[in-house]
mmCIF file of C-alpha atoms in Angstrom:
data_model
loop_
_atom_site.group_PDB
_atom_site.id
_atom_site.type_symbol
_atom_site.label_atom_id
_atom_site.label_comp_id
_atom_site.label_asym_id
_atom_site.label_seq_id
_atom_site.Cartn_x
_atom_site.Cartn_y
_atom_site.Cartn_z
ATOM 1 C CA UNK A 23 140.094 217.782 27.751
ATOM 2 C CA UNK A 24 137.320 216.242 25.761
ATOM 3 C CA UNK A 25 134.425 214.270 27.243
ATOM 4 C CA UNK A 26 135.716 211.106 25.630
ATOM 5 C CA UNK A 27 139.113 211.390 27.318
ATOM 6 C CA UNK A 28 137.501 212.040 30.671
ATOM 7 C CA UNK A 29 135.452 208.901 30.373
ATOM 8 C CA UNK A 30 138.530 206.891 29.419
ATOM 9 C CA UNK A 31 140.431 208.247 32.416
ATOM 10 C CA UNK A 32 137.603 207.322 34.747
ATOM 11 C CA UNK A 33 137.443 203.822 33.325
ATOM 12 C CA UNK A 34 141.197 203.494 33.691
ATOM 13 C CA UNK A 35 141.134 204.622 37.293
ATOM 14 C CA UNK A 36 138.353 202.180 38.189
ATOM 15 C CA UNK A 37 140.520 199.257 37.169
ATOM 16 C CA UNK A 38 143.271 200.228 39.566
ATOM 17 C CA UNK A 39 143.945 197.821 42.461
ATOM 18 C CA UNK A 40 142.447 198.602 45.834
ATOM 19 C CA UNK A 41 139.331 200.079 44.373
ATOM 20 C CA UNK A 42 136.046 198.185 44.124
ATOM 21 C CA UNK A 43 133.689 198.283 41.249
ATOM 22 C CA UNK A 44 130.184 199.472 41.743
ATOM 23 C CA UNK A 45 128.872 196.140 40.588
ATOM 24 C CA UNK A 46 130.892 194.376 43.324
ATOM 25 C CA UNK A 47 129.225 196.386 46.046
ATOM 26 C CA UNK A 48 125.720 195.515 44.755
ATOM 27 C CA UNK A 49 125.879 192.060 43.104
ATOM 28 C CA UNK A 50 123.299 191.383 40.479
ATOM 29 C CA UNK A 51 120.795 188.584 41.352
ATOM 30 C CA UNK A 52 119.205 186.507 38.645
ATOM 31 C CA UNK A 53 115.702 185.012 38.819
ATOM 32 C CA UNK A 54 114.304 182.320 36.608
ATOM 33 C CA UNK A 55 110.644 181.457 36.243
ATOM 34 C CA UNK A 56 109.890 177.747 36.201
ATOM 35 C CA UNK A 57 106.594 176.334 34.897
ATOM 36 C CA UNK A 58 104.378 174.892 37.564
ATOM 37 C CA UNK A 59 104.119 171.417 36.021
ATOM 38 C CA UNK A 60 107.915 170.954 36.200
ATOM 39 C CA UNK A 61 107.917 171.363 40.033
ATOM 40 C CA UNK A 62 105.399 168.570 40.497
ATOM 41 C CA UNK A 63 106.922 166.102 38.095
ATOM 42 C CA UNK A 64 108.972 164.251 40.710
ATOM 43 C CA UNK A 65 106.076 164.278 43.185
ATOM 44 C CA UNK A 66 103.764 162.654 40.675
ATOM 45 C CA UNK A 67 106.348 159.917 40.098
ATOM 46 C CA UNK A 68 106.554 159.176 43.838
ATOM 47 C CA UNK A 69 102.807 158.977 44.380
ATOM 48 C CA UNK A 70 101.503 155.617 45.624
ATOM 49 C CA UNK A 71 99.037 154.148 43.217
ATOM 50 C CA UNK A 72 96.423 152.510 45.446
ATOM 51 C CA UNK A 73 94.918 150.656 42.526
ATOM 52 C CA UNK A 74 98.302 149.206 41.614
ATOM 53 C CA UNK A 75 98.871 148.305 45.274
ATOM 54 C CA UNK A 76 95.564 146.450 45.491
ATOM 55 C CA UNK A 77 96.307 144.705 42.191
ATOM 56 C CA UNK A 78 99.684 143.546 43.540
ATOM 57 C CA UNK A 79 98.057 142.105 46.644
ATOM 58 C CA UNK A 80 95.339 140.402 44.597
ATOM 59 C CA UNK A 81 97.848 138.862 42.189
ATOM 60 C CA UNK A 82 99.717 137.369 45.154
ATOM 61 C CA UNK A 83 96.652 136.222 47.058
ATOM 62 C CA UNK A 84 97.910 132.643 47.032
ATOM 63 C CA UNK A 85 100.773 133.699 49.307
ATOM 64 C CA UNK A 86 98.268 135.292 51.700
ATOM 65 C CA UNK A 87 96.231 132.089 51.749
ATOM 66 C CA UNK A 88 99.321 130.067 52.603
ATOM 67 C CA UNK A 89 100.381 132.404 55.414
ATOM 68 C CA UNK A 90 96.867 132.510 56.878
ATOM 69 C CA UNK A 91 96.637 128.715 56.753
ATOM 70 C CA UNK A 92 99.904 128.428 58.652
ATOM 71 C CA UNK A 93 98.613 131.013 61.145
ATOM 72 C CA UNK A 94 95.423 129.022 61.702
ATOM 73 C CA UNK A 95 97.395 125.842 62.369
ATOM 74 C CA UNK A 96 99.764 127.585 64.770
ATOM 75 C CA UNK A 97 96.853 129.319 66.513
ATOM 76 C CA UNK A 98 95.044 126.038 67.025
ATOM 77 C CA UNK A 99 98.186 124.372 68.393
ATOM 78 C CA UNK A 100 98.882 127.231 70.804
ATOM 79 C CA UNK A 101 95.211 127.423 71.894
ATOM 80 C CA UNK A 102 95.041 123.681 72.568
ATOM 81 C CA UNK A 103 98.378 123.474 74.383
ATOM 82 C CA UNK A 104 98.065 126.696 76.400
ATOM 83 C CA UNK A 105 97.634 125.987 80.133
ATOM 84 C CA UNK A 106 94.241 126.799 81.599
ATOM 85 C CA UNK A 107 94.050 129.638 84.093
ATOM 86 C CA UNK A 108 91.119 130.454 86.395
ATOM 87 C CA UNK A 109 90.423 133.883 87.903
ATOM 88 C CA UNK A 110 88.586 134.460 91.180
ATOM 89 C CA UNK A 111 87.334 137.976 91.950
ATOM 90 C CA UNK A 112 86.163 139.853 95.028
ATOM 91 C CA UNK A 113 85.072 143.434 95.689
ATOM 92 C CA UNK A 114 86.064 145.288 98.877
ATOM 93 C CA UNK A 115 85.016 148.577 100.446
ATOM 94 C CA UNK A 116 87.711 149.868 102.824
ATOM 95 C CA UNK A 117 87.072 152.453 105.518
ATOM 96 C CA UNK A 118 88.098 155.833 104.153
ATOM 97 C CA UNK A 119 87.807 157.981 107.292
ATOM 98 C CA UNK A 120 87.666 157.531 111.025
ATOM 99 C CA UNK A 121 84.356 157.822 112.839
ATOM 100 C CA UNK A 122 83.622 159.536 116.142
ATOM 101 C CA UNK A 123 80.839 157.089 116.933
ATOM 102 C CA UNK A 124 81.208 153.671 118.488
ATOM 103 C CA UNK A 125 83.666 153.350 121.345
ATOM 104 C CA UNK A 126 84.280 157.079 121.654
ATOM 105 C CA UNK A 127 80.542 157.664 122.032
ATOM 106 C CA UNK A 128 80.329 155.018 124.747
ATOM 107 C CA UNK A 129 83.281 156.631 126.498
ATOM 108 C CA UNK A 130 81.595 160.014 126.510
ATOM 109 C CA UNK A 131 78.340 158.569 127.883
ATOM 110 C CA UNK A 132 79.635 156.123 130.481
ATOM 111 C CA UNK A 133 83.196 157.290 131.048
ATOM 112 C CA UNK A 134 82.206 159.031 134.256
ATOM 113 C CA UNK A 135 80.714 155.850 135.713
ATOM 114 C CA UNK A 136 83.910 153.949 134.937
ATOM 115 C CA UNK A 137 86.105 156.705 136.290
ATOM 116 C CA UNK A 138 87.497 157.448 132.828
ATOM 117 C CA UNK A 139 87.625 160.969 131.496
ATOM 118 C CA UNK A 140 84.767 161.411 129.039
ATOM 119 C CA UNK A 141 86.575 164.051 127.066
ATOM 120 C CA UNK A 142 89.538 161.832 126.251
ATOM 121 C CA UNK A 143 90.221 161.513 122.546
ATOM 122 C CA UNK A 144 90.425 158.040 121.095
ATOM 123 C CA UNK A 145 91.370 159.091 117.597
ATOM 124 C CA UNK A 146 94.642 157.655 116.432
ATOM 125 C CA UNK A 147 96.699 157.767 113.296
ATOM 126 C CA UNK A 148 95.436 157.783 109.750
ATOM 127 C CA UNK A 149 94.367 154.865 107.660
ATOM 128 C CA UNK A 150 95.973 153.335 104.585
ATOM 129 C CA UNK A 151 94.935 155.307 101.476
ATOM 130 C CA UNK A 152 93.151 153.069 98.961
ATOM 131 C CA UNK A 153 95.722 154.086 96.337
ATOM 132 C CA UNK A 154 98.357 152.129 98.291
ATOM 133 C CA UNK A 155 96.481 148.818 98.241
ATOM 134 C CA UNK A 156 98.102 147.646 94.961
ATOM 135 C CA UNK A 157 101.582 148.342 96.383
ATOM 136 C CA UNK A 158 100.652 146.560 99.598
ATOM 137 C CA UNK A 159 99.514 143.446 97.716
ATOM 138 C CA UNK A 160 102.676 143.432 95.573
ATOM 139 C CA UNK A 161 105.000 143.810 98.566
ATOM 140 C CA UNK A 162 107.427 141.037 99.452
ATOM 141 C CA UNK A 163 105.903 140.188 102.884
ATOM 142 C CA UNK A 164 102.422 139.884 101.373
ATOM 143 C CA UNK A 165 103.646 137.634 98.560
ATOM 144 C CA UNK A 166 105.601 135.411 100.953
ATOM 145 C CA UNK A 167 102.498 135.025 103.117
ATOM 146 C CA UNK A 168 100.546 133.838 100.089
ATOM 147 C CA UNK A 169 103.290 131.466 98.939
ATOM 148 C CA UNK A 170 103.490 129.880 102.410
ATOM 149 C CA UNK A 171 99.727 129.250 102.457
ATOM 150 C CA UNK A 172 98.593 125.627 102.384
ATOM 151 C CA UNK A 173 96.094 125.243 99.524
ATOM 152 C CA UNK A 174 94.163 122.329 98.049
ATOM 153 C CA UNK A 175 94.493 121.744 94.288
ATOM 154 C CA UNK A 176 91.665 119.318 93.356
ATOM 155 C CA UNK A 177 92.437 119.607 89.648
ATOM 156 C CA UNK A 178 95.950 118.317 90.319
ATOM 157 C CA UNK A 179 94.855 115.945 93.120
ATOM 158 C CA UNK A 180 97.274 117.380 95.650
ATOM 159 C CA UNK A 181 97.490 119.688 98.636
ATOM 160 C CA UNK A 182 100.597 121.797 99.206
ATOM 161 C CA UNK A 183 101.817 125.302 99.816
ATOM 162 C CA UNK A 184 101.603 127.624 96.842
ATOM 163 C CA UNK A 185 105.400 127.785 96.665
ATOM 164 C CA UNK A 186 105.756 123.989 96.635
ATOM 165 C CA UNK A 187 103.054 123.734 93.971
ATOM 166 C CA UNK A 188 104.857 126.079 91.562
ATOM 167 C CA UNK A 189 108.281 124.692 92.436
ATOM 168 C CA UNK A 190 107.610 120.949 92.259
ATOM 169 C CA UNK A 191 104.104 120.146 90.980
ATOM 170 C CA UNK A 192 103.053 122.610 88.300
ATOM 171 C CA UNK A 193 104.728 122.128 84.907
ATOM 172 C CA UNK A 194 102.626 123.957 82.292
ATOM 173 C CA UNK A 195 102.672 122.599 78.734
ATOM 174 C CA UNK A 196 102.965 125.639 76.494
ATOM 175 C CA UNK A 197 104.415 126.142 73.031
ATOM 176 C CA UNK A 198 105.749 129.536 74.034
ATOM 177 C CA UNK A 199 107.403 128.116 77.142
ATOM 178 C CA UNK A 200 109.142 125.449 75.084
ATOM 179 C CA UNK A 201 110.289 128.016 72.529
ATOM 180 C CA UNK A 202 111.589 130.274 75.290
ATOM 181 C CA UNK A 203 113.243 127.352 77.077
ATOM 182 C CA UNK A 204 115.189 126.199 74.037
ATOM 183 C CA UNK A 205 116.030 129.625 72.627
ATOM 184 C CA UNK A 206 116.596 132.295 75.256
ATOM 185 C CA UNK A 207 116.984 129.800 78.077
ATOM 186 C CA UNK A 208 119.267 127.405 76.178
ATOM 187 C CA UNK A 209 122.573 128.967 77.380
ATOM 188 C CA UNK A 210 121.379 128.714 80.972
ATOM 189 C CA UNK A 211 120.468 125.043 80.504
ATOM 190 C CA UNK A 212 123.899 124.285 79.065
ATOM 191 C CA UNK A 213 125.658 126.107 81.905
ATOM 192 C CA UNK A 214 123.493 124.269 84.435
ATOM 193 C CA UNK A 215 124.816 120.922 83.179
ATOM 194 C CA UNK A 216 128.306 121.775 84.455
ATOM 195 C CA UNK A 217 127.280 123.433 87.728
ATOM 196 C CA UNK A 218 126.676 121.654 90.987
ATOM 197 C CA UNK A 219 123.158 122.060 92.281
ATOM 198 C CA UNK A 220 123.024 123.937 95.574
ATOM 199 C CA UNK A 221 120.975 122.575 98.433
ATOM 200 C CA UNK A 222 117.418 123.952 98.304
ATOM 201 C CA UNK A 223 116.721 126.704 100.798
ATOM 202 C CA UNK A 224 113.287 126.989 102.413
ATOM 203 C CA UNK A 225 111.180 130.007 101.662
ATOM 204 C CA UNK A 226 111.353 132.631 104.448
ATOM 205 C CA UNK A 227 108.359 132.706 106.768
ATOM 206 C CA UNK A 228 107.539 133.931 110.251
ATOM 207 C CA UNK A 229 109.566 137.106 109.734
ATOM 208 C CA UNK A 230 108.937 140.645 110.887
ATOM 209 C CA UNK A 231 107.751 143.120 108.290
ATOM 210 C CA UNK A 232 110.707 145.427 108.982
ATOM 211 C CA UNK A 233 113.334 142.680 108.823
ATOM 212 C CA UNK A 234 115.798 141.951 105.991
ATOM 213 C CA UNK A 235 114.459 139.255 103.628
ATOM 214 C CA UNK A 236 116.836 137.041 101.659
ATOM 215 C CA UNK A 237 115.633 134.769 98.830
ATOM 216 C CA UNK A 238 117.347 132.773 96.087
ATOM 217 C CA UNK A 239 117.128 133.450 92.357
ATOM 218 C CA UNK A 240 114.723 130.543 91.831
ATOM 219 C CA UNK A 241 112.527 131.702 94.701
ATOM 220 C CA UNK A 242 112.478 135.209 93.245
ATOM 221 C CA UNK A 243 111.211 133.845 89.923
ATOM 222 C CA UNK A 244 108.299 132.149 91.701
ATOM 223 C CA UNK A 245 107.599 135.357 93.655
ATOM 224 C CA UNK A 246 107.481 137.369 90.410
ATOM 225 C CA UNK A 247 105.174 134.736 88.930
ATOM 226 C CA UNK A 248 102.866 135.082 91.936
ATOM 227 C CA UNK A 249 102.918 138.870 91.693
ATOM 228 C CA UNK A 250 101.585 138.597 88.162
ATOM 229 C CA UNK A 251 98.706 136.432 89.422
ATOM 230 C CA UNK A 252 97.510 138.892 92.087
ATOM 231 C CA UNK A 253 95.814 142.047 90.905
ATOM 232 C CA UNK A 254 94.200 144.931 92.803
ATOM 233 C CA UNK A 255 92.481 147.827 91.051
ATOM 234 C CA UNK A 256 90.815 150.897 92.538
ATOM 235 C CA UNK A 257 87.713 152.721 91.389
ATOM 236 C CA UNK A 258 88.600 156.362 92.068
ATOM 237 C CA UNK A 259 84.994 157.547 92.062
ATOM 238 C CA UNK A 260 83.455 155.013 94.436
ATOM 239 C CA UNK A 261 86.588 153.923 96.338
ATOM 240 C CA UNK A 262 85.775 150.265 95.696
ATOM 241 C CA UNK A 263 88.720 147.861 95.462
ATOM 242 C CA UNK A 264 88.591 144.937 93.031
ATOM 243 C CA UNK A 265 90.761 141.951 93.930
ATOM 244 C CA UNK A 266 91.493 139.125 91.480
ATOM 245 C CA UNK A 267 93.598 135.972 91.825
ATOM 246 C CA UNK A 268 94.561 133.835 88.827
ATOM 247 C CA UNK A 269 95.595 130.217 89.398
ATOM 248 C CA UNK A 270 95.744 126.975 87.377
ATOM 249 C CA UNK A 271 93.097 125.493 89.698
ATOM 250 C CA UNK A 272 89.680 127.138 90.312
ATOM 251 C CA UNK A 273 89.452 125.982 93.943
ATOM 252 C CA UNK A 274 92.971 127.235 94.656
ATOM 253 C CA UNK A 275 92.140 130.610 93.096
ATOM 254 C CA UNK A 276 89.130 131.012 95.413
ATOM 255 C CA UNK A 277 91.114 129.917 98.479
ATOM 256 C CA UNK A 278 93.930 132.374 97.753
ATOM 257 C CA UNK A 279 91.417 135.173 97.129
ATOM 258 C CA UNK A 280 89.897 134.513 100.562
ATOM 259 C CA UNK A 281 93.381 134.408 102.093
ATOM 260 C CA UNK A 282 94.248 137.708 100.407
ATOM 261 C CA UNK A 283 91.176 139.390 101.890
ATOM 262 C CA UNK A 284 92.220 138.212 105.351
ATOM 263 C CA UNK A 285 95.775 139.490 104.831
ATOM 264 C CA UNK A 286 94.510 142.855 103.591
ATOM 265 C CA UNK A 287 92.358 143.222 106.699
ATOM 266 C CA UNK A 288 95.256 142.197 108.919
ATOM 267 C CA UNK A 289 97.624 144.685 107.295
ATOM 268 C CA UNK A 290 95.097 147.523 107.540
ATOM 269 C CA UNK A 291 94.277 146.768 111.194
ATOM 270 C CA UNK A 292 97.954 146.462 112.168
ATOM 271 C CA UNK A 293 98.772 149.731 110.436
ATOM 272 C CA UNK A 294 95.962 151.622 112.138
ATOM 273 C CA UNK A 295 96.049 150.080 115.644
ATOM 274 C CA UNK A 296 99.741 149.348 116.110
ATOM 275 C CA UNK A 297 100.338 152.268 118.510
ATOM 276 C CA UNK A 298 97.102 151.605 120.417
ATOM 277 C CA UNK A 299 98.001 147.916 120.775
ATOM 278 C CA UNK A 300 101.428 148.808 122.134
ATOM 279 C CA UNK A 301 99.844 151.201 124.637
ATOM 280 C CA UNK A 302 97.396 148.487 125.715
ATOM 281 C CA UNK A 303 100.181 145.936 126.243
ATOM 282 C CA UNK A 304 102.180 148.428 128.291
ATOM 283 C CA UNK A 305 99.125 149.389 130.387
ATOM 284 C CA UNK A 306 98.385 145.731 131.128
ATOM 285 C CA UNK A 307 101.960 145.087 132.211
ATOM 286 C CA UNK A 308 101.818 148.059 134.575
ATOM 287 C CA UNK A 309 98.448 146.898 135.874
ATOM 288 C CA UNK A 310 99.803 143.440 136.706
ATOM 289 C CA UNK A 311 102.644 144.970 138.726
ATOM 290 C CA UNK A 312 100.301 147.348 140.533
ATOM 291 C CA UNK A 313 97.930 144.474 141.286
ATOM 292 C CA UNK A 314 100.683 142.401 142.887
ATOM 293 C CA UNK A 315 101.793 145.369 144.978
ATOM 294 C CA UNK A 316 98.232 146.158 146.048
ATOM 295 C CA UNK A 317 97.546 142.548 147.093
ATOM 296 C CA UNK A 318 100.795 142.423 149.068
ATOM 297 C CA UNK A 319 99.943 145.605 150.981
ATOM 298 C CA UNK A 320 96.402 144.349 151.512
ATOM 299 C CA UNK A 321 97.705 141.090 153.018
ATOM 300 C CA UNK A 322 100.086 142.922 155.337
ATOM 301 C CA UNK A 323 97.275 145.159 156.570
ATOM 302 C CA UNK A 324 95.016 142.163 157.219
ATOM 303 C CA UNK A 325 97.753 140.284 159.115
ATOM 304 C CA UNK A 326 98.455 143.331 161.275
ATOM 305 C CA UNK A 327 94.788 143.736 162.166
ATOM 306 C CA UNK A 328 94.495 140.056 163.031
ATOM 307 C CA UNK A 329 97.491 140.198 165.337
ATOM 308 C CA UNK A 330 96.483 143.513 166.959
ATOM 309 C CA UNK A 331 92.803 143.318 167.752
ATOM 310 C CA UNK A 332 92.618 145.939 170.520
ATOM 311 C CA UNK A 333 95.247 148.401 169.198
ATOM 312 C CA UNK A 334 95.818 149.711 172.724
ATOM 313 C CA UNK A 335 99.266 151.183 172.161
ATOM 314 C CA UNK A 336 100.100 154.306 170.157
ATOM 315 C CA UNK A 337 102.824 152.402 168.311
ATOM 316 C CA UNK A 338 100.269 149.894 167.043
ATOM 317 C CA UNK A 339 97.955 152.674 165.924
ATOM 318 C CA UNK A 340 100.827 154.387 164.063
ATOM 319 C CA UNK A 341 101.742 151.140 162.353
ATOM 320 C CA UNK A 342 98.110 150.684 161.349
ATOM 321 C CA UNK A 343 97.949 154.202 159.894
ATOM 322 C CA UNK A 344 101.151 153.573 157.898
ATOM 323 C CA UNK A 345 99.809 150.323 156.461
ATOM 324 C CA UNK A 346 96.478 151.977 155.749
ATOM 325 C CA UNK A 347 98.285 154.762 153.795
ATOM 326 C CA UNK A 348 100.259 152.190 151.787
ATOM 327 C CA UNK A 349 97.019 150.372 151.094
ATOM 328 C CA UNK A 350 95.255 153.540 149.918
ATOM 329 C CA UNK A 351 98.202 154.491 147.669
ATOM 330 C CA UNK A 352 98.449 151.019 146.138
ATOM 331 C CA UNK A 353 94.690 150.962 145.586
ATOM 332 C CA UNK A 354 94.718 154.372 143.864
ATOM 333 C CA UNK A 355 97.583 153.303 141.577
ATOM 334 C CA UNK A 356 95.875 150.020 140.774
ATOM 335 C CA UNK A 357 92.542 151.724 140.140
ATOM 336 C CA UNK A 358 94.148 154.354 137.887
ATOM 337 C CA UNK A 359 95.969 151.722 135.812
ATOM 338 C CA UNK A 360 92.779 149.671 135.527
ATOM 339 C CA UNK A 361 91.053 152.735 134.087
ATOM 340 C CA UNK A 362 93.917 153.228 131.638
ATOM 341 C CA UNK A 363 93.637 149.613 130.495
ATOM 342 C CA UNK A 364 89.922 150.017 129.836
ATOM 343 C CA UNK A 365 90.561 153.240 127.973
ATOM 344 C CA UNK A 366 93.274 151.530 125.896
ATOM 345 C CA UNK A 367 90.844 148.729 125.019
ATOM 346 C CA UNK A 368 88.284 151.262 123.853
ATOM 347 C CA UNK A 369 90.975 153.034 121.856
ATOM 348 C CA UNK A 370 91.953 149.811 120.071
ATOM 349 C CA UNK A 371 88.329 149.104 119.301
ATOM 350 C CA UNK A 372 87.768 152.625 118.034
ATOM 351 C CA UNK A 373 90.823 152.582 115.769
ATOM 352 C CA UNK A 374 90.144 149.147 114.302
ATOM 353 C CA UNK A 375 89.179 149.850 110.667
ATOM 354 C CA UNK A 376 86.558 147.927 108.753
ATOM 355 C CA UNK A 377 87.135 146.399 105.318
ATOM 356 C CA UNK A 378 83.730 145.317 104.059
ATOM 357 C CA UNK A 379 83.288 142.642 101.396
ATOM 358 C CA UNK A 380 80.737 143.793 98.835
ATOM 359 C CA UNK A 381 81.201 140.902 96.415
ATOM 360 C CA UNK A 382 82.323 137.661 98.109
ATOM 361 C CA UNK A 383 84.807 135.257 96.607
ATOM 362 C CA UNK A 384 83.419 132.820 94.068
ATOM 363 C CA UNK A 385 84.932 129.678 92.615
ATOM 364 C CA UNK A 386 85.470 130.420 88.904
ATOM 365 C CA UNK A 387 83.648 128.197 86.433
ATOM 366 C CA UNK A 388 85.250 129.124 83.107
ATOM 367 C CA UNK A 389 88.960 129.415 82.442
ATOM 368 C CA UNK A 390 90.553 132.639 81.270
ATOM 369 C CA UNK A 391 92.360 131.065 78.291
ATOM 370 C CA UNK A 392 90.414 132.208 75.200
ATOM 371 C CA UNK A 393 91.165 129.880 72.300
ATOM 372 C CA UNK A 394 89.131 132.012 69.891
ATOM 373 C CA UNK A 395 91.118 135.128 70.777
ATOM 374 C CA UNK A 396 94.427 133.294 70.298
ATOM 375 C CA UNK A 397 93.256 132.039 66.895
ATOM 376 C CA UNK A 398 92.158 135.524 65.803
ATOM 377 C CA UNK A 399 95.486 137.044 66.847
ATOM 378 C CA UNK A 400 97.470 134.429 64.910
ATOM 379 C CA UNK A 401 95.304 134.902 61.786
ATOM 380 C CA UNK A 402 95.783 138.695 61.922
ATOM 381 C CA UNK A 403 99.530 138.402 62.418
ATOM 382 C CA UNK A 404 99.875 135.897 59.586
ATOM 383 C CA UNK A 405 97.871 138.162 57.250
ATOM 384 C CA UNK A 406 100.062 141.165 58.077
ATOM 385 C CA UNK A 407 103.195 139.039 57.642
ATOM 386 C CA UNK A 408 102.018 137.804 54.232
ATOM 387 C CA UNK A 409 101.413 141.334 52.920
ATOM 388 C CA UNK A 410 104.804 142.396 54.213
ATOM 389 C CA UNK A 411 106.458 139.446 52.524
ATOM 390 C CA UNK A 412 104.764 140.310 49.186
ATOM 391 C CA UNK A 413 106.248 143.813 49.131
ATOM 392 C CA UNK A 414 109.627 142.669 50.405
ATOM 393 C CA UNK A 415 109.849 140.080 47.629
ATOM 394 C CA UNK A 416 108.757 142.675 45.071
ATOM 395 C CA UNK A 417 111.459 145.029 46.301
ATOM 396 C CA UNK A 418 114.112 142.326 46.115
ATOM 397 C CA UNK A 419 113.113 141.458 42.530
ATOM 398 C CA UNK A 420 113.577 145.075 41.403
ATOM 399 C CA UNK A 421 116.278 147.697 41.899
ATOM 400 C CA UNK A 422 115.802 150.541 44.452
ATOM 401 C CA UNK A 423 114.530 152.836 41.657
ATOM 402 C CA UNK A 424 111.638 150.559 40.818
ATOM 403 C CA UNK A 425 112.983 149.240 37.482
ATOM 404 C CA UNK A 426 112.527 145.533 36.912
ATOM 405 C CA UNK A 427 115.675 143.503 36.705
ATOM 406 C CA UNK A 428 116.747 142.229 33.280
ATOM 407 C CA UNK A 429 116.532 138.648 34.457
#
């Protein structure tokens, strides 16, 4: 067979079904070289021309002037109608660790003379970490104590509790409050027209800190308002606590700041000395009972001696010994409880923490409402809004691909 026939037979066999071509096993891949400038053509079209952007803003500068003018007017209106707020500050230095001096040192020196063990430990529980002071000030019991405080408001020519002031007296004139009242709060006002007003409920007071507190929705709004007016910050390096109270009246702000310092001290002392105070109360109760028993035995012994001067009989001597034993026992119990009471007093004194005032409360002179800052903010917002409006209008006047409309 010739070479030509063999090649034809091989080509014929390769076309038979079930057999793959060699080119199918290794497909041929094609590569095409593209010039570099073609790959960047679309990118160059999408580049932002800063010069063109600045030219667009400059051509529409009249719009910016109009927006800024409106912003200035609105800023002046808001600055003039915004309610004035006054902030009173104070700086506190709480006790960070217990000391072994003081009452414990006196106990070690003179405990033997008093009949109290000099080696007794007066150290109690820990103190409140300074990091918890903000949570303590924002707690519900603390806020209710402030709201129930009677405060003078010379600027408003009245004297009332803080809760009554915010509930009945204070009605701030603010553009934002009016906008909020007649936009977001409009549905609530309309619903309130068809609802019967419930009888006002007094704000809780005189409650225990571990009791269940129930307040109304309106009272809760005033509580949240008061929480925003009380601020406590901690300096981690020095441990100094900065207290600030913001109120519509400068005198009221100073009075509430002073009240807050007193409440902070009271909370810290109660937390640290609660167990020692309970022990002292219990020791005093036991001492009163032992004192009554001792005086009763003492009176019986005196009456027996008065009625039996000679003590000639053995029965009388036995009775005297029995009364004398009761007297000695009652005296020992009374003396021991008296020592425990004195030790409990020293323990309370030792565990009483100290919250020092580094910067006392001052009546604020200037209000916190900055009209210049409000005006600057409104001018900046109006300028940003004007630039945004220029590009939005330009986009609306052209199609999404940037071609100007035929109109």
